[in-house]
mmCIF file of C-alpha atoms and ligand atoms in Angstrom:
data_model
loop_
_atom_site.group_PDB
_atom_site.id
_atom_site.type_symbol
_atom_site.label_atom_id
_atom_site.label_comp_id
_atom_site.label_asym_id
_atom_site.label_seq_id
_atom_site.Cartn_x
_atom_site.Cartn_y
_atom_site.Cartn_z
ATOM 1 C CA UNK A 1 -0.020 -0.006 0.024
ATOM 2 C CA UNK A 2 1.274 3.499 -0.857
ATOM 3 C CA UNK A 3 2.522 5.288 2.251
ATOM 4 C CA UNK A 4 0.644 8.329 3.531
ATOM 5 C CA UNK A 5 2.304 11.740 3.857
ATOM 6 C CA UNK A 6 1.626 13.383 7.181
ATOM 7 C CA UNK A 7 2.286 17.047 8.001
ATOM 8 C CA UNK A 8 2.600 18.036 11.672
ATOM 9 C CA UNK A 9 2.389 21.751 12.278
ATOM 10 C CA UNK A 10 3.948 22.928 15.518
ATOM 11 C CA UNK A 11 4.807 26.083 17.387
ATOM 12 C CA UNK A 12 7.870 27.887 15.997
ATOM 13 C CA UNK A 13 10.988 26.696 17.732
ATOM 14 C CA UNK A 14 9.672 23.148 18.434
ATOM 15 C CA UNK A 15 10.264 21.642 14.966
ATOM 16 C CA UNK A 16 13.413 19.732 15.949
ATOM 17 C CA UNK A 17 11.704 18.195 18.982
ATOM 18 C CA UNK A 18 8.675 17.139 16.927
ATOM 19 C CA UNK A 19 11.051 15.636 14.273
ATOM 20 C CA UNK A 20 12.705 13.575 17.024
ATOM 21 C CA UNK A 21 9.354 12.417 18.305
ATOM 22 C CA UNK A 22 8.246 11.314 14.876
ATOM 23 C CA UNK A 23 11.543 9.440 14.269
ATOM 24 C CA UNK A 24 11.142 7.671 17.600
ATOM 25 C CA UNK A 25 7.747 6.445 16.472
ATOM 26 C CA UNK A 26 9.486 4.905 13.485
ATOM 27 C CA UNK A 27 8.078 7.081 10.663
ATOM 28 C CA UNK A 28 10.188 7.496 7.539
ATOM 29 C CA UNK A 29 11.476 10.318 5.438
ATOM 30 C CA UNK A 30 11.199 12.803 8.233
ATOM 31 C CA UNK A 31 11.650 16.389 7.049
ATOM 32 C CA UNK A 32 11.880 19.187 9.554
ATOM 33 C CA UNK A 33 10.720 22.551 8.142
ATOM 34 C CA UNK A 34 9.770 25.949 9.514
ATOM 35 C CA UNK A 35 6.739 25.430 11.686
ATOM 36 C CA UNK A 36 6.080 21.859 10.651
ATOM 37 C CA UNK A 37 7.395 18.382 10.223
ATOM 38 C CA UNK A 38 6.603 16.057 7.247
ATOM 39 C CA UNK A 39 6.900 12.329 7.285
ATOM 40 C CA UNK A 40 5.785 9.211 5.530
ATOM 41 C CA UNK A 41 3.930 6.424 7.245
ATOM 42 C CA UNK A 42 1.281 3.741 7.037
ATOM 43 C CA UNK A 43 -2.425 4.215 7.791
ATOM 44 C CA UNK A 44 -1.761 2.642 11.242
ATOM 45 C CA UNK A 45 0.585 5.528 12.035
ATOM 46 C CA UNK A 46 -2.269 8.025 11.922
ATOM 47 C CA UNK A 47 -3.584 7.021 15.401
ATOM 48 C CA UNK A 48 0.019 6.476 16.677
ATOM 49 C CA UNK A 49 0.993 10.079 15.798
ATOM 50 C CA UNK A 50 -2.136 11.501 17.316
ATOM 51 C CA UNK A 51 -1.921 9.534 20.555
ATOM 52 C CA UNK A 52 1.813 9.917 21.166
ATOM 53 C CA UNK A 53 3.007 13.372 20.005
ATOM 54 C CA UNK A 54 3.733 15.674 22.932
ATOM 55 C CA UNK A 55 4.947 18.712 20.991
ATOM 56 C CA UNK A 56 3.091 18.713 17.693
ATOM 57 C CA UNK A 57 -0.132 20.721 17.201
ATOM 58 C CA UNK A 58 -2.074 18.416 14.924
ATOM 59 C CA UNK A 59 -1.698 15.618 12.365
ATOM 60 C CA UNK A 60 -2.681 16.464 8.771
ATOM 61 C CA UNK A 61 -2.966 13.922 6.036
ATOM 62 C CA UNK A 62 -1.594 15.332 2.756
ATOM 63 C CA UNK A 63 -3.929 14.631 -0.193
ATOM 64 C CA UNK A 64 -2.529 16.706 -3.023
ATOM 65 C CA UNK A 65 -0.104 19.348 -4.068
ATOM 66 C CA UNK A 66 -0.340 21.416 -7.276
ATOM 67 C CA UNK A 67 0.457 24.882 -8.582
ATOM 68 C CA UNK A 68 -2.410 27.345 -8.209
ATOM 69 C CA UNK A 69 -1.877 30.734 -9.754
ATOM 70 C CA UNK A 70 -5.536 31.194 -10.689
ATOM 71 C CA UNK A 71 -8.946 30.256 -9.329
ATOM 72 C CA UNK A 72 -9.376 27.937 -12.293
ATOM 73 C CA UNK A 73 -6.160 26.078 -11.467
ATOM 74 C CA UNK A 74 -7.241 25.863 -7.828
ATOM 75 C CA UNK A 75 -10.696 24.444 -8.893
ATOM 76 C CA UNK A 76 -9.106 21.913 -11.260
ATOM 77 C CA UNK A 77 -6.488 20.824 -8.766
ATOM 78 C CA UNK A 78 -9.105 20.404 -5.992
ATOM 79 C CA UNK A 79 -11.456 18.575 -8.337
ATOM 80 C CA UNK A 80 -8.766 15.989 -9.183
ATOM 81 C CA UNK A 81 -8.537 14.819 -5.502
ATOM 82 C CA UNK A 82 -10.403 11.516 -5.045
ATOM 83 C CA UNK A 83 -12.581 12.962 -2.191
ATOM 84 C CA UNK A 84 -14.917 9.974 -2.426
ATOM 85 C CA UNK A 85 -12.054 7.754 -1.056
ATOM 86 C CA UNK A 86 -12.110 9.829 2.137
ATOM 87 C CA UNK A 87 -15.405 11.545 2.617
ATOM 88 C CA UNK A 88 -18.598 9.343 2.767
ATOM 89 C CA UNK A 89 -22.022 10.389 1.399
ATOM 90 C CA UNK A 90 -23.097 12.026 4.664
ATOM 91 C CA UNK A 91 -19.653 13.369 5.678
ATOM 92 C CA UNK A 92 -19.241 17.037 6.660
ATOM 93 C CA UNK A 93 -16.339 18.601 4.802
ATOM 94 C CA UNK A 94 -15.798 22.219 5.873
ATOM 95 C CA UNK A 95 -12.811 23.988 4.381
ATOM 96 C CA UNK A 96 -10.252 26.271 6.056
ATOM 97 C CA UNK A 97 -6.721 27.360 5.338
ATOM 98 C CA UNK A 98 -4.315 30.149 4.576
ATOM 99 C CA UNK A 99 -2.541 31.804 1.699
ATOM 100 C CA UNK A 100 0.839 33.471 1.838
ATOM 101 C CA UNK A 101 3.097 35.152 -0.811
ATOM 102 C CA UNK A 102 0.696 34.010 -3.566
ATOM 103 C CA UNK A 103 -1.424 35.477 -6.371
ATOM 104 C CA UNK A 104 -4.447 33.864 -4.726
ATOM 105 C CA UNK A 105 -4.659 35.731 -1.444
ATOM 106 C CA UNK A 106 -8.334 35.891 -0.605
ATOM 107 C CA UNK A 107 -8.801 33.040 1.891
ATOM 108 C CA UNK A 108 -12.698 33.156 1.769
ATOM 109 C CA UNK A 109 -12.594 32.882 -2.052
ATOM 110 C CA UNK A 110 -10.129 30.001 -1.997
ATOM 111 C CA UNK A 111 -12.252 28.300 0.594
ATOM 112 C CA UNK A 112 -15.387 28.559 -1.554
ATOM 113 C CA UNK A 113 -13.608 27.262 -4.642
ATOM 114 C CA UNK A 114 -12.184 24.198 -2.873
ATOM 115 C CA UNK A 115 -15.573 23.542 -1.231
ATOM 116 C CA UNK A 116 -17.264 23.796 -4.640
ATOM 117 C CA UNK A 117 -14.763 21.417 -6.309
ATOM 118 C CA UNK A 118 -15.114 18.835 -3.580
ATOM 119 C CA UNK A 119 -18.893 19.099 -3.413
ATOM 120 C CA UNK A 120 -19.301 18.810 -7.199
ATOM 121 C CA UNK A 121 -17.141 15.706 -7.336
ATOM 122 C CA UNK A 122 -18.773 14.030 -4.285
ATOM 123 C CA UNK A 123 -22.239 14.888 -5.549
ATOM 124 C CA UNK A 124 -21.455 13.307 -8.953
ATOM 125 C CA UNK A 125 -19.981 10.139 -7.363
ATOM 126 C CA UNK A 126 -22.855 9.748 -4.874
ATOM 127 C CA UNK A 127 -25.600 10.848 -7.347
ATOM 128 C CA UNK A 128 -26.799 13.678 -5.091
ATOM 129 C CA UNK A 129 -27.590 17.265 -5.853
ATOM 130 C CA UNK A 130 -27.329 18.295 -2.326
ATOM 131 C CA UNK A 131 -24.911 16.512 0.098
ATOM 132 C CA UNK A 132 -26.494 16.216 3.541
ATOM 133 C CA UNK A 133 -23.276 16.774 5.592
ATOM 134 C CA UNK A 134 -24.889 15.267 8.685
ATOM 135 C CA UNK A 135 -22.218 12.721 9.491
ATOM 136 C CA UNK A 136 -18.695 12.784 10.796
ATOM 137 C CA UNK A 137 -16.381 15.705 10.146
ATOM 138 C CA UNK A 138 -13.674 15.567 7.497
ATOM 139 C CA UNK A 139 -11.959 18.979 7.933
ATOM 140 C CA UNK A 140 -10.261 20.047 4.703
ATOM 141 C CA UNK A 141 -7.298 22.325 5.136
ATOM 142 C CA UNK A 142 -5.458 24.168 2.390
ATOM 143 C CA UNK A 143 -2.188 26.022 2.399
ATOM 144 C CA UNK A 144 -1.229 28.202 -0.546
ATOM 145 C CA UNK A 145 2.421 29.270 -0.413
ATOM 146 C CA UNK A 146 4.223 30.858 -3.250
ATOM 147 C CA UNK A 147 1.453 29.834 -5.643
ATOM 148 C CA UNK A 148 1.715 26.172 -4.600
ATOM 149 C CA UNK A 149 -1.479 24.687 -3.058
ATOM 150 C CA UNK A 150 -1.405 21.709 -0.713
ATOM 151 C CA UNK A 151 -4.637 20.039 0.442
ATOM 152 C CA UNK A 152 -4.946 18.153 3.639
ATOM 153 C CA UNK A 153 -7.479 16.389 5.817
ATOM 154 C CA UNK A 154 -7.172 17.245 9.457
ATOM 155 C CA UNK A 155 -7.155 13.998 11.430
ATOM 156 C CA UNK A 156 -6.911 15.516 14.879
ATOM 157 C CA UNK A 157 -9.886 17.928 15.490
ATOM 158 C CA UNK A 158 -9.269 20.191 18.484
ATOM 159 C CA UNK A 159 -5.447 20.800 18.679
ATOM 160 C CA UNK A 160 -3.150 18.208 20.207
ATOM 161 C CA UNK A 161 -2.337 20.621 23.018
ATOM 162 C CA UNK A 162 -5.899 19.900 24.327
ATOM 163 C CA UNK A 163 -5.024 16.792 26.233
ATOM 164 C CA UNK A 164 -8.338 16.761 27.999
ATOM 165 C CA UNK A 165 -7.035 17.436 31.530
ATOM 166 C CA UNK A 166 -7.281 21.198 31.502
ATOM 167 C CA UNK A 167 -10.992 21.944 31.320
ATOM 168 C CA UNK A 168 -10.427 24.884 33.648
ATOM 169 C CA UNK A 169 -7.462 27.204 33.698
ATOM 170 C CA UNK A 170 -6.048 30.165 35.491
ATOM 171 C CA UNK A 171 -4.831 33.294 33.693
ATOM 172 C CA UNK A 172 -2.018 32.961 31.089
ATOM 173 C CA UNK A 173 -1.785 29.172 30.997
ATOM 174 C CA UNK A 174 1.044 27.721 29.049
ATOM 175 C CA UNK A 175 0.204 25.556 26.050
ATOM 176 C CA UNK A 176 0.558 21.904 26.975
ATOM 177 C CA UNK A 177 2.708 21.202 23.877
ATOM 178 C CA UNK A 178 5.092 24.029 24.913
ATOM 179 C CA UNK A 179 5.200 22.878 28.519
ATOM 180 C CA UNK A 180 6.035 19.312 27.256
ATOM 181 C CA UNK A 181 8.809 20.718 25.059
ATOM 182 C CA UNK A 182 10.311 22.627 28.035
ATOM 183 C CA UNK A 183 10.343 19.444 30.122
ATOM 184 C CA UNK A 184 11.966 17.495 27.254
ATOM 185 C CA UNK A 185 14.541 20.322 26.844
ATOM 186 C CA UNK A 186 15.377 20.179 30.531
ATOM 187 C CA UNK A 187 16.299 16.509 29.882
ATOM 188 C CA UNK A 188 14.020 15.394 32.667
ATOM 189 C CA UNK A 189 13.690 11.564 32.683
ATOM 190 C CA UNK A 190 11.766 10.958 35.829
ATOM 191 C CA UNK A 191 14.846 10.224 37.964
ATOM 192 C CA UNK A 192 15.622 13.511 39.641
ATOM 193 C CA UNK A 193 13.362 15.914 41.552
ATOM 194 C CA UNK A 194 11.297 18.208 39.294
ATOM 195 C CA UNK A 195 10.083 21.619 40.436
ATOM 196 C CA UNK A 196 7.872 24.436 39.103
ATOM 197 C CA UNK A 197 7.706 27.283 41.642
ATOM 198 C CA UNK A 198 5.201 29.307 39.510
ATOM 199 C CA UNK A 199 2.944 26.384 38.647
ATOM 200 C CA UNK A 200 -0.436 28.179 37.900
ATOM 201 C CA UNK A 201 -2.773 25.534 36.620
ATOM 202 C CA UNK A 202 0.024 22.946 36.862
ATOM 203 C CA UNK A 203 0.676 22.336 33.180
ATOM 204 C CA UNK A 204 4.439 21.996 33.316
ATOM 205 C CA UNK A 205 4.419 19.686 36.339
ATOM 206 C CA UNK A 206 1.604 17.546 34.802
ATOM 207 C CA UNK A 207 3.454 17.219 31.474
ATOM 208 C CA UNK A 208 6.550 16.227 33.453
ATOM 209 C CA UNK A 209 4.470 13.546 35.215
ATOM 210 C CA UNK A 210 3.155 12.253 31.829
ATOM 211 C CA UNK A 211 6.738 12.168 30.490
ATOM 212 C CA UNK A 212 8.034 10.386 33.653
ATOM 213 C CA UNK A 213 5.362 7.781 33.234
ATOM 214 C CA UNK A 214 5.901 7.666 29.519
ATOM 215 C CA UNK A 215 2.124 7.999 29.191
ATOM 216 C CA UNK A 216 0.892 8.918 25.742
ATOM 217 C CA UNK A 217 -0.683 12.415 26.090
ATOM 218 C CA UNK A 218 -3.621 11.619 23.721
ATOM 219 C CA UNK A 219 -4.956 8.576 25.619
ATOM 220 C CA UNK A 220 -7.697 10.529 27.415
ATOM 221 C CA UNK A 221 -9.172 12.377 24.461
ATOM 222 C CA UNK A 222 -10.789 11.709 21.107
ATOM 223 C CA UNK A 223 -9.842 12.652 17.565
ATOM 224 C CA UNK A 224 -11.865 13.539 14.518
ATOM 225 C CA UNK A 225 -10.403 10.605 12.498
ATOM 226 C CA UNK A 226 -11.723 8.081 15.088
ATOM 227 C CA UNK A 227 -15.114 8.469 13.380
ATOM 228 C CA UNK A 228 -13.840 8.097 9.849
ATOM 229 C CA UNK A 229 -15.270 5.027 8.208
ATOM 230 C CA UNK A 230 -12.461 4.187 5.821
ATOM 231 C CA UNK A 231 -9.946 4.034 8.672
ATOM 232 C CA UNK A 232 -9.796 0.605 10.354
ATOM 233 C CA UNK A 233 -11.145 1.122 13.874
ATOM 234 C CA UNK A 234 -8.770 -1.655 15.053
ATOM 235 C CA UNK A 235 -5.725 0.524 14.421
ATOM 236 C CA UNK A 236 -6.917 3.023 17.156
ATOM 237 C CA UNK A 237 -7.179 0.151 19.670
ATOM 238 C CA UNK A 238 -3.749 -1.260 18.575
ATOM 239 C CA UNK A 239 -2.164 2.184 18.936
ATOM 240 C CA UNK A 240 -3.655 2.673 22.424
ATOM 241 C CA UNK A 241 -2.457 -0.824 23.485
ATOM 242 C CA UNK A 242 0.991 -0.133 22.147
ATOM 243 C CA UNK A 243 1.106 3.196 24.037
ATOM 244 C CA UNK A 244 -0.136 1.685 27.271
ATOM 245 C CA UNK A 245 2.404 -1.169 27.107
ATOM 246 C CA UNK A 246 5.157 1.447 27.155
ATOM 247 C CA UNK A 247 4.013 3.072 30.373
ATOM 248 C CA UNK A 248 6.199 2.953 33.467
ATOM 249 C CA UNK A 249 5.045 2.606 37.007
ATOM 250 C CA UNK A 250 7.278 4.265 39.527
ATOM 251 C CA UNK A 251 7.765 6.797 42.285
ATOM 252 C CA UNK A 252 8.548 10.312 41.124
ATOM 253 C CA UNK A 253 9.245 13.485 42.937
ATOM 254 C CA UNK A 254 7.407 16.283 41.019
ATOM 255 C CA UNK A 255 6.281 19.394 42.759
ATOM 256 C CA UNK A 256 4.549 22.654 41.735
ATOM 257 C CA UNK A 257 3.975 25.698 43.906
ATOM 258 C CA UNK A 258 2.028 28.853 43.490
ATOM 259 C CA UNK A 259 1.193 31.842 45.722
ATOM 260 C CA UNK A 260 -2.429 31.795 44.561
ATOM 261 C CA UNK A 261 -4.530 29.166 46.390
ATOM 262 C CA UNK A 262 -7.065 29.116 43.540
ATOM 263 C CA UNK A 263 -4.304 28.152 41.060
ATOM 264 C CA UNK A 264 -3.194 25.395 43.485
ATOM 265 C CA UNK A 265 -6.678 24.040 43.679
ATOM 266 C CA UNK A 266 -7.057 24.050 39.856
ATOM 267 C CA UNK A 267 -3.614 22.398 39.453
ATOM 268 C CA UNK A 268 -4.617 19.625 41.781
ATOM 269 C CA UNK A 269 -7.957 19.119 39.922
ATOM 270 C CA UNK A 270 -6.109 19.035 36.603
ATOM 271 C CA UNK A 271 -3.632 16.437 37.925
ATOM 272 C CA UNK A 272 -6.615 14.236 38.861
ATOM 273 C CA UNK A 273 -8.046 14.637 35.434
ATOM 274 C CA UNK A 274 -4.673 13.708 33.875
ATOM 275 C CA UNK A 275 -4.502 10.658 36.184
ATOM 276 C CA UNK A 276 -1.153 11.755 37.725
ATOM 277 C CA UNK A 277 -2.289 12.990 41.119
ATOM 278 C CA UNK A 278 -0.392 10.181 42.769
ATOM 279 C CA UNK A 279 2.965 11.456 41.472
ATOM 280 C CA UNK A 280 2.661 15.287 41.472
ATOM 281 C CA UNK A 281 2.226 17.437 44.509
ATOM 282 C CA UNK A 282 0.990 21.009 44.389
ATOM 283 C CA UNK A 283 1.261 23.403 47.356
ATOM 284 C CA UNK A 284 0.483 27.026 48.096
ATOM 285 C CA UNK A 285 3.961 28.554 48.303
ATOM 286 C CA UNK A 286 5.727 31.900 47.801
ATOM 287 C CA UNK A 287 8.779 31.611 45.569
ATOM 288 C CA UNK A 288 10.587 33.668 48.272
ATOM 289 C CA UNK A 289 10.706 30.517 50.441
ATOM 290 C CA UNK A 290 11.559 28.188 47.550
ATOM 291 C CA UNK A 291 14.396 25.718 48.199
ATOM 292 C CA UNK A 292 15.477 22.405 46.825
ATOM 293 C CA UNK A 293 17.572 19.486 48.040
ATOM 294 C CA UNK A 294 19.573 16.764 46.275
ATOM 295 C CA UNK A 295 22.569 16.956 44.018
ATOM 296 C CA UNK A 296 20.635 16.953 40.712
ATOM 297 C CA UNK A 297 17.219 18.141 39.710
ATOM 298 C CA UNK A 298 15.229 20.289 37.223
ATOM 299 C CA UNK A 299 13.378 23.567 37.747
ATOM 300 C CA UNK A 300 11.197 24.340 34.759
ATOM 301 C CA UNK A 301 8.962 27.305 35.154
ATOM 302 C CA UNK A 302 6.859 30.103 33.635
ATOM 303 C CA UNK A 303 6.774 33.153 35.923
ATOM 304 C CA UNK A 304 4.348 36.049 35.276
ATOM 305 C CA UNK A 305 5.234 38.062 32.216
ATOM 306 C CA UNK A 306 3.914 41.389 33.415
ATOM 307 C CA UNK A 307 2.315 42.504 30.170
ATOM 308 C CA UNK A 308 0.890 45.752 31.663
ATOM 309 C CA UNK A 309 3.007 48.504 33.186
ATOM 310 C CA UNK A 310 2.217 48.010 36.856
ATOM 311 C CA UNK A 311 2.344 44.250 36.476
ATOM 312 C CA UNK A 312 5.636 44.655 34.659
ATOM 313 C CA UNK A 313 7.246 46.285 37.701
ATOM 314 C CA UNK A 314 5.795 43.536 39.909
ATOM 315 C CA UNK A 315 7.096 40.898 37.542
ATOM 316 C CA UNK A 316 10.573 42.499 37.577
ATOM 317 C CA UNK A 317 10.625 42.483 41.435
ATOM 318 C CA UNK A 318 9.576 38.851 41.273
ATOM 319 C CA UNK A 319 12.414 37.979 38.848
ATOM 320 C CA UNK A 320 14.880 39.608 41.305
ATOM 321 C CA UNK A 321 13.495 37.531 44.181
ATOM 322 C CA UNK A 322 13.678 34.447 42.002
ATOM 323 C CA UNK A 323 17.293 35.315 41.111
ATOM 324 C CA UNK A 324 18.185 35.528 44.814
ATOM 325 C CA UNK A 325 16.521 32.149 45.419
ATOM 326 C CA UNK A 326 18.470 30.698 42.499
ATOM 327 C CA UNK A 327 21.721 31.149 44.463
ATOM 328 C CA UNK A 328 20.411 28.675 47.026
ATOM 329 C CA UNK A 329 19.742 26.086 44.350
ATOM 330 C CA UNK A 330 22.389 23.275 44.311
ATOM 331 C CA UNK A 331 24.864 23.996 41.408
ATOM 332 C CA UNK A 332 24.113 20.914 39.330
ATOM 333 C CA UNK A 333 20.400 21.603 39.023
ATOM 334 C CA UNK A 334 19.224 22.602 35.542
ATOM 335 C CA UNK A 335 16.943 25.688 35.431
ATOM 336 C CA UNK A 336 14.689 26.567 32.534
ATOM 337 C CA UNK A 337 12.557 29.710 32.560
ATOM 338 C CA UNK A 338 10.129 30.941 29.865
ATOM 339 C CA UNK A 339 9.033 34.521 29.676
ATOM 340 C CA UNK A 340 8.285 37.261 27.173
ATOM 341 C CA UNK A 341 9.990 39.916 29.276
ATOM 342 C CA UNK A 342 13.012 41.040 27.133
ATOM 343 C CA UNK A 343 15.202 41.816 30.127
ATOM 344 C CA UNK A 344 14.591 38.819 32.280
ATOM 345 C CA UNK A 345 18.293 38.071 32.700
ATOM 346 C CA UNK A 346 19.050 41.536 33.997
ATOM 347 C CA UNK A 347 16.471 41.302 36.833
ATOM 348 C CA UNK A 348 17.272 37.634 37.503
ATOM 349 C CA UNK A 349 20.871 38.698 37.886
ATOM 350 C CA UNK A 350 22.420 35.913 35.835
ATOM 351 C CA UNK A 351 23.248 35.270 32.199
ATOM 352 C CA UNK A 352 21.642 32.221 30.592
ATOM 353 C CA UNK A 353 23.881 29.571 29.281
ATOM 354 C CA UNK A 354 21.443 29.170 26.441
ATOM 355 C CA UNK A 355 18.532 31.132 25.010
ATOM 356 C CA UNK A 356 15.841 29.916 22.518
ATOM 357 C CA UNK A 357 13.058 31.798 20.858
ATOM 358 C CA UNK A 358 9.709 30.174 21.299
ATOM 359 C CA UNK A 359 6.093 31.171 20.926
ATOM 360 C CA UNK A 360 3.416 30.635 23.575
ATOM 361 C CA UNK A 361 0.472 30.868 21.131
ATOM 362 C CA UNK A 362 0.982 34.345 19.669
ATOM 363 C CA UNK A 363 3.287 35.635 22.365
ATOM 364 C CA UNK A 364 6.960 35.660 21.492
ATOM 365 C CA UNK A 365 8.987 34.369 24.392
ATOM 366 C CA UNK A 366 12.531 33.370 25.300
ATOM 367 C CA UNK A 367 13.350 30.146 26.963
ATOM 368 C CA UNK A 368 16.403 30.745 29.218
ATOM 369 C CA UNK A 369 18.540 27.832 30.317
ATOM 370 C CA UNK A 370 20.759 28.379 33.355
ATOM 371 C CA UNK A 371 23.452 26.208 34.717
ATOM 372 C CA UNK A 372 26.337 26.898 37.070
HETATM 373 C C1 LIG B 1 2.266 32.754 33.965
HETATM 374 S S1 LIG B 1 1.511 31.989 35.351
HETATM 375 C C2 LIG B 1 1.964 30.287 35.274
HETATM 376 C C3 LIG B 1 1.043 29.559 34.363
HETATM 377 C C4 LIG B 1 1.267 28.055 34.324
HETATM 378 N N1 LIG B 1 2.480 27.718 33.588
HETATM 379 C C5 LIG B 1 0.103 27.394 33.691
HETATM 380 O O1 LIG B 1 0.234 26.709 32.676
HETATM 381 O O2 LIG B 1 -1.022 27.509 34.191
HETATM 382 C C6 LIG B 1 2.463 32.598 36.689
HETATM 383 C C7 LIG B 1 2.052 32.142 38.076
HETATM 384 O O3 LIG B 1 2.919 32.686 39.004
HETATM 385 C C8 LIG B 1 2.216 32.833 40.234
HETATM 386 N N2 LIG B 1 2.931 33.727 41.215
HETATM 387 C C9 LIG B 1 2.957 35.066 41.158
HETATM 388 N N3 LIG B 1 3.772 35.508 42.185
HETATM 389 C C10 LIG B 1 4.207 34.409 42.828
HETATM 390 C C11 LIG B 1 5.084 34.187 43.944
HETATM 391 N N4 LIG B 1 5.565 35.261 44.612
HETATM 392 N N5 LIG B 1 5.368 32.963 44.309
HETATM 393 C C12 LIG B 1 4.831 31.892 43.676
HETATM 394 N N6 LIG B 1 3.974 32.041 42.582
HETATM 395 C C13 LIG B 1 3.680 33.250 42.225
HETATM 396 C C14 LIG B 1 0.823 33.430 39.753
HETATM 397 O O4 LIG B 1 -0.162 33.205 40.732
HETATM 398 C C15 LIG B 1 0.630 32.617 38.436
HETATM 399 O O5 LIG B 1 -0.198 31.526 38.679
#
């Protein structure tokens, strides 16, 4: 059987990590590009990617790629896709996408044309003037870049960062995919103590717990493609079995603290939803009193950014306090801090060993890595 081409969009800065994840899952021809990873795999890899990826945003199945300098070319290219192989008689097939650096730049017009092409073809094949679109969703996505159109089906549905454990959040939560990436970059393997002194809704600590357990992050949620008729239902069960067989059972030392009792309560509730409440502890704690013991360990954290002026001053004072606390941290601990404040190092009082540009949704941030 011809292999499928999958595209996995991700937050800028995480492409390399997603590429590693995809390789570890055994997919082939992995290409790491700006903002996405491409790879080749079998049909059975579709559930495996969705269930296991920690840092990717979604899994798209590539259907076609063709030059599209005019609406006519777009219509012809979209009409040539064998939609009937994917979308059944009653399937919903909404269209969304984007266009960049191309002659076709009106997204609503491109959307309409692709929809018309798919609808005409499906109507012809199924002998229907009007398609009911009452069944499962087959989200069509298009990307027109430099006059080249690529058509995909979105297999995921709500983004992969929606693990299902964070139904409620506090202000400024970190994306789960970014939190997981930070934990991976800290090289946390579950052995050493792990600390987040600004835990908020607990995302970083919960992702650390999932990583320590080697628990697939998608096991507690559903995906659009689970309802697709042409996809063998057994491959979802096999992928879940495979993922569960790889889980570890052990004792871990993962802790999150926050000054806000409401945040601590939410973090605890989220840990229960994620099924990791037995290995993560959350406490109400001021960073002023933060301390850690043991030769090795990881601190991975996301202090307040201070987007508004007054908050900015408060955030800066907090960074100073955190910097003073850092001097009490044993020298071999690795410390990773993400913030959008451009002068974090100055207030923290220490130069980072390494700095990476990352995006928390639309907010441009730096991830600072400290080591002594
Ligand atoms: C950007 S939020 C963290 C969000 C978190 N990563 C999440 O995903 O929900 C920063 C957190 O720092 C907490 N905080 C502010 N001052 C603090 C202090 N002095 N000690 C501990 N936590 C503090 C806030 O209550 C807030 O929850």
